[in-house]
Coordinates of C-alpha atoms and ligand atoms in Angstrom, one line a residue:
M1 CA 125.2 117.2 134.4
D2 CA 122.0 116.3 132.8
F3 CA 122.4 113.3 130.5
H4 CA 120.9 114.1 127.1
L5 CA 120.2 111.4 124.6
E6 CA 119.7 112.3 121.1
F7 CA 119.9 110.4 117.8
V8 CA 120.9 111.1 114.4
Q9 CA 120.2 108.4 111.9
L10 CA 121.8 107.6 108.6
Y11 CA 120.2 105.5 106.1
L12 CA 122.4 105.0 103.3
H13 CA 122.2 103.9 99.8
S14 CA 124.2 106.2 97.6
P15 CA 127.3 106.3 95.6
D16 CA 129.9 108.4 97.4
P17 CA 131.0 109.0 100.9
E18 CA 132.5 112.3 99.9
M19 CA 129.4 113.8 98.6
V20 CA 127.6 113.6 101.9
I21 CA 130.3 114.9 104.1
P22 CA 130.1 118.7 103.7
A23 CA 126.4 118.6 104.1
F24 CA 126.7 116.2 107.0
I25 CA 129.2 118.4 108.8
A26 CA 127.0 121.4 108.4
F27 CA 124.0 119.4 109.6
T28 CA 125.8 117.9 112.5
F29 CA 127.0 121.1 113.8
R30 CA 123.7 122.7 113.4
L31 CA 122.3 119.8 115.4
L32 CA 124.9 120.0 118.1
A33 CA 124.1 123.7 118.5
A34 CA 120.5 122.7 118.9
A35 CA 120.7 119.5 120.8
H36 CA 124.0 119.4 122.7
L37 CA 124.3 115.7 122.2
L38 CA 123.4 113.6 119.3
T39 CA 123.3 110.1 118.2
F40 CA 123.1 108.7 114.8
I41 CA 121.9 105.7 112.9
T42 CA 123.2 104.4 109.7
S43 CA 123.0 101.5 107.4
Y44 CA 126.0 99.9 105.9
V45 CA 126.6 101.4 102.5
T46 CA 129.3 103.8 101.4
V47 CA 127.7 107.2 102.1
S48 CA 127.0 105.9 105.5
Q49 CA 130.6 105.2 106.0
G50 CA 131.5 108.7 104.9
A51 CA 129.1 110.2 107.4
Q52 CA 130.1 107.8 110.1
E53 CA 133.7 108.9 109.6
I54 CA 132.7 112.4 110.6
F55 CA 130.5 111.2 113.4
K56 CA 133.3 109.1 114.8
L57 CA 135.4 112.2 115.4
L58 CA 133.0 113.1 118.2
P59 CA 132.8 111.2 121.5
H60 CA 130.4 108.5 120.5
T61 CA 129.0 105.0 121.1
F62 CA 127.2 102.8 118.6
V63 CA 124.2 101.0 119.8
D64 CA 121.8 98.4 118.5
A65 CA 118.3 99.4 117.6
E66 CA 116.9 97.1 120.3
K67 CA 118.8 99.1 122.9
L68 CA 117.2 102.4 122.1
P69 CA 114.3 102.3 124.6
E70 CA 116.7 101.3 127.3
L71 CA 119.1 104.0 126.5
S72 CA 116.4 106.5 126.3
A73 CA 115.0 105.4 129.7
G74 CA 118.6 105.9 131.1
K75 CA 118.0 109.6 130.9
S76 CA 116.3 109.3 134.3
L77 CA 119.1 107.4 135.9
P78 CA 120.1 108.8 139.3
P79 CA 123.0 111.2 139.2
H80 CA 125.6 108.8 140.6
H81 CA 125.0 106.5 137.7
Q82 CA 125.5 109.3 135.3
S83 CA 128.8 110.3 136.7
T84 CA 130.3 107.1 135.4
R85 CA 129.4 108.2 131.9
R86 CA 131.1 110.7 129.8
A87 CA 129.4 114.0 130.2
F88 CA 129.2 114.6 126.4
Q89 CA 128.4 111.6 124.4
L90 CA 126.6 110.9 121.1
Y91 CA 124.9 107.7 120.2
G92 CA 124.8 106.2 116.7
C93 CA 122.7 103.4 115.5
V94 CA 122.8 101.5 112.2
V95 CA 119.3 101.0 110.9
T96 CA 118.6 98.5 108.1
S97 CA 115.3 97.2 106.7
K98 CA 114.8 94.8 109.6
D99 CA 114.3 97.8 111.8
M100 CA 112.0 99.6 109.4
V101 CA 109.3 96.9 108.8
A102 CA 107.9 93.8 110.4
P103 CA 105.8 91.0 108.9
K104 CA 102.1 91.6 109.2
D105 CA 101.8 87.9 110.2
P106 CA 103.2 87.9 113.7
S107 CA 104.2 84.3 113.5
R108 CA 106.7 85.0 110.9
C109 CA 110.2 86.4 111.1
F110 CA 111.7 89.3 109.1
D111 CA 113.3 88.0 105.9
K112 CA 115.0 90.5 103.7
A113 CA 114.5 88.6 100.4
D114 CA 110.9 88.0 101.2
Y115 CA 110.4 91.7 102.0
Y116 CA 111.9 92.7 98.7
A117 CA 109.7 90.2 96.9
H118 CA 106.5 90.9 98.9
P119 CA 106.6 94.3 100.6
E120 CA 102.8 94.1 100.9
H121 CA 103.3 91.4 103.6
Y122 CA 105.1 93.9 105.8
R123 CA 104.0 96.9 107.9
P124 CA 106.2 99.9 108.7
V125 CA 107.6 100.0 112.3
F126 CA 110.3 102.6 112.0
H127 CA 107.9 105.2 113.6
E128 CA 107.5 102.9 116.6
R129 CA 110.9 101.4 117.1
I130 CA 113.4 104.0 116.0
A131 CA 111.9 107.4 115.3
P132 CA 110.6 108.1 118.9
Y133 CA 114.3 108.1 120.1
A134 CA 115.9 109.9 117.2
S135 CA 117.1 113.5 117.3
A136 CA 118.2 113.4 113.7
I137 CA 117.7 111.1 110.7
V138 CA 120.1 111.0 107.8
N139 CA 118.2 109.2 105.1
C140 CA 120.0 107.4 102.3
M141 CA 117.7 104.4 101.9
Y142 CA 116.7 103.0 98.6
W143 CA 113.0 103.4 98.1
E144 CA 110.4 102.5 95.6
R145 CA 106.7 103.1 95.7
R146 CA 106.0 99.5 96.5
F147 CA 107.7 99.8 99.9
P148 CA 106.2 101.4 102.9
R149 CA 107.5 104.9 103.6
L150 CA 110.1 105.4 106.3
L151 CA 108.0 108.2 107.9
S152 CA 104.7 109.4 106.7
I153 CA 103.3 112.9 107.5
D154 CA 100.8 111.4 109.9
Q155 CA 103.4 109.4 111.8
L156 CA 105.7 112.4 112.1
Q157 CA 102.9 114.7 113.3
Q158 CA 101.9 112.1 115.9
L159 CA 105.5 111.6 117.0
M160 CA 106.1 115.3 117.4
K161 CA 102.9 115.7 119.4
N162 CA 104.2 113.0 121.7
G163 CA 107.4 114.8 122.4
C164 CA 109.8 113.1 120.0
P165 CA 113.2 114.7 120.3
L166 CA 113.7 114.9 116.5
V167 CA 115.4 118.1 115.5
G168 CA 116.1 117.5 111.8
I169 CA 116.4 115.2 108.9
S170 CA 119.1 115.1 106.3
D171 CA 117.4 113.5 103.3
I172 CA 120.3 112.5 101.1
T173 CA 118.0 110.5 98.9
C174 CA 115.8 113.5 98.3
D175 CA 112.9 111.5 96.8
I176 CA 110.2 114.0 96.6
G177 CA 107.1 112.7 98.4
G178 CA 109.1 109.5 98.9
S179 CA 110.4 107.6 101.9
I180 CA 110.1 110.8 104.0
E181 CA 106.7 112.0 102.9
F182 CA 106.8 115.6 104.0
V183 CA 109.8 116.3 101.8
N184 CA 107.9 117.9 99.0
K185 CA 110.7 120.0 97.5
S186 CA 114.4 120.0 97.1
T187 CA 116.7 122.8 98.5
S188 CA 119.7 124.6 97.1
I189 CA 123.3 124.6 98.3
E190 CA 123.0 128.3 99.1
R191 CA 119.9 127.6 101.3
P192 CA 120.1 123.9 102.2
F193 CA 117.4 123.7 104.8
F194 CA 113.7 124.2 105.1
R195 CA 111.7 123.9 108.2
Y196 CA 108.4 121.9 108.4
D197 CA 106.2 122.8 111.3
T198 CA 104.3 119.6 112.1
S199 CA 101.7 121.3 114.2
T200 CA 100.6 123.8 111.5
N201 CA 101.6 121.8 108.5
L202 CA 103.5 124.9 107.2
Y203 CA 106.8 125.0 105.4
H204 CA 109.3 127.8 106.2
D205 CA 112.7 128.8 104.8
D206 CA 114.3 129.7 108.2
M207 CA 115.5 127.3 110.9
E208 CA 114.5 129.3 113.9
G209 CA 111.0 128.1 114.8
D210 CA 109.1 125.0 115.8
G211 CA 109.1 121.8 113.8
V212 CA 111.7 119.7 112.0
I213 CA 114.5 121.1 109.9
C214 CA 115.3 119.3 106.7
L215 CA 118.2 119.2 104.4
A216 CA 117.0 118.3 100.9
V217 CA 119.8 119.3 98.5
D218 CA 119.4 117.0 95.5
I219 CA 122.6 118.1 93.9
L220 CA 125.0 117.3 96.7
P221 CA 127.5 115.7 94.4
T222 CA 128.1 119.1 92.9
E223 CA 129.6 120.1 96.3
F224 CA 132.5 118.1 95.3
S225 CA 135.4 119.3 97.5
R226 CA 138.9 119.9 96.2
E227 CA 140.4 117.3 98.5
A228 CA 137.8 114.7 97.4
S229 CA 138.5 115.6 93.7
Q230 CA 142.2 115.1 94.3
H231 CA 141.6 111.8 96.2
F232 CA 139.4 110.4 93.5
G233 CA 141.7 111.5 90.8
D234 CA 144.6 109.8 92.5
I235 CA 142.7 106.6 92.7
L236 CA 141.2 106.7 89.2
S237 CA 144.6 107.3 87.6
R238 CA 145.7 103.8 88.7
F239 CA 142.9 102.4 86.6
V240 CA 143.4 104.5 83.5
T241 CA 145.7 102.0 81.8
S242 CA 143.5 99.0 82.2
L243 CA 140.5 101.1 81.2
A244 CA 142.2 102.2 78.0
S245 CA 143.4 98.7 77.0
A246 CA 140.5 96.5 78.0
K247 CA 138.7 95.0 75.0
G248 CA 135.6 93.9 76.9
L249 CA 133.7 94.3 80.1
L250 CA 135.2 91.1 81.6
E251 CA 138.7 92.3 81.2
L252 CA 138.1 95.3 83.4
P253 CA 139.2 95.2 87.0
S254 CA 136.2 94.5 89.2
H255 CA 135.9 98.1 90.6
L256 CA 135.4 99.4 87.1
R257 CA 133.2 96.5 86.0
R258 CA 130.8 97.2 88.9
A259 CA 130.7 100.8 88.0
C260 CA 129.8 100.1 84.4
I261 CA 126.0 100.8 84.1
A262 CA 125.5 99.9 80.4
Y263 CA 127.6 97.9 77.9
T264 CA 126.9 97.1 74.2
G265 CA 123.6 98.8 74.4
K266 CA 122.3 96.9 77.4
L267 CA 122.2 97.5 81.2
T268 CA 124.7 95.4 83.0
P269 CA 123.3 92.8 85.5
L270 CA 123.9 95.0 88.6
Y271 CA 121.7 97.7 87.0
E272 CA 118.9 95.7 85.7
Y273 CA 116.7 96.9 88.5
I274 CA 116.4 100.3 86.9
P275 CA 113.7 99.4 84.4
R276 CA 111.8 97.5 87.1
M277 CA 111.9 100.5 89.3
R278 CA 110.7 102.7 86.5
K279 CA 107.9 100.3 85.7
T280 CA 106.6 100.4 89.3
M281 CA 106.8 104.2 89.3
I282 CA 104.5 104.2 86.3
E283 CA 102.2 101.4 87.2
L284 CA 101.6 102.0 90.9
P285 CA 99.5 105.0 91.6
P286 CA 101.3 107.5 93.8
T287 CA 100.9 106.5 97.5
P288 CA 98.1 108.8 98.6
A289 CA 99.2 111.6 100.8
N290 CA 98.0 111.0 104.3
S291 CA 94.9 113.0 105.2
L292 CA 95.8 115.7 107.6
P293 CA 94.0 116.1 110.9
D294 CA 91.6 119.0 111.1
K295 CA 93.2 122.1 112.6
Ligands
LIG301 C1 104.7 121.6 100.0 O1 103.6 121.5 100.8 C2 103.1 122.7 101.4 C3 102.0 122.4 102.3 O2 101.0 121.6 101.7 C4 102.7 123.7 100.3 O3 102.3 124.9 100.9 C5 103.9 123.9 99.4 O4 103.5 124.7 98.3 C6 104.4 122.6 98.9 N1 105.6 122.8 98.1 C7 105.7 122.3 96.9 C8 107.0 122.6 96.2 O5 104.9 121.6 96.4

């Protein structure tokens, strides 16, 4: 049996595992239909865990980003090697910022704190190190304009021209013109996907032709399932008493304290990044759209 290797990636920075699951299942099965085998990549936050939960129901192996080229090359292993592997196998890979950017100065090492402070000292590498091997990307990364994009239109067009196996992107973040540049609109729950044909630069509402399909539902939390609602309700009810009796923020159990965005008219420390993010949105000019090659 031919050994396919495909990748789904998850980049996660979002509040609830539950909200991603219905969309992820739909997306996963759509991809399975298209790709037979799939692999996925995720970062470490909660939505990621929710999506991974579903992924883990399938025969799977998690691999490190460094192993992707090797795995991909394994496609051409002679048949007797393949017979030792499961015939149907998906690969998942957790991708974090160290796999998305590299210091411009090659003598330096990636340092997350430095990257957040000086994104201009880093260049994007996701399109070189990860995307060429990916069959699907689930994007939940936190992004601001000061950071390089995960995937620009130019990079995507180039990748697809070079035979990248990418089938689709589930853009949970749904930042329009953000980390995934070609996502220029959100989609509805009724029609969750659009198709972007990289060779013609045209957007379509169906999923049946060339290009990359994309899930860009920005109101996924409204797909709140009944089970999830019950589950959250059960958990929350344990906190109601302390919530009702606490006289100040510090008296709240830590789960609730961390969920408190504003208190006495001020943002709480965890959420002080919001005005900073807004400020950069206003001060930085929009990252120019990549010029498109002549057709
Ligand atoms: C997205 O981009 C395509 C191609 O440039 C354009 O035809 C379409 O109108 C854009 N959609 C939105 C909502 O801007």
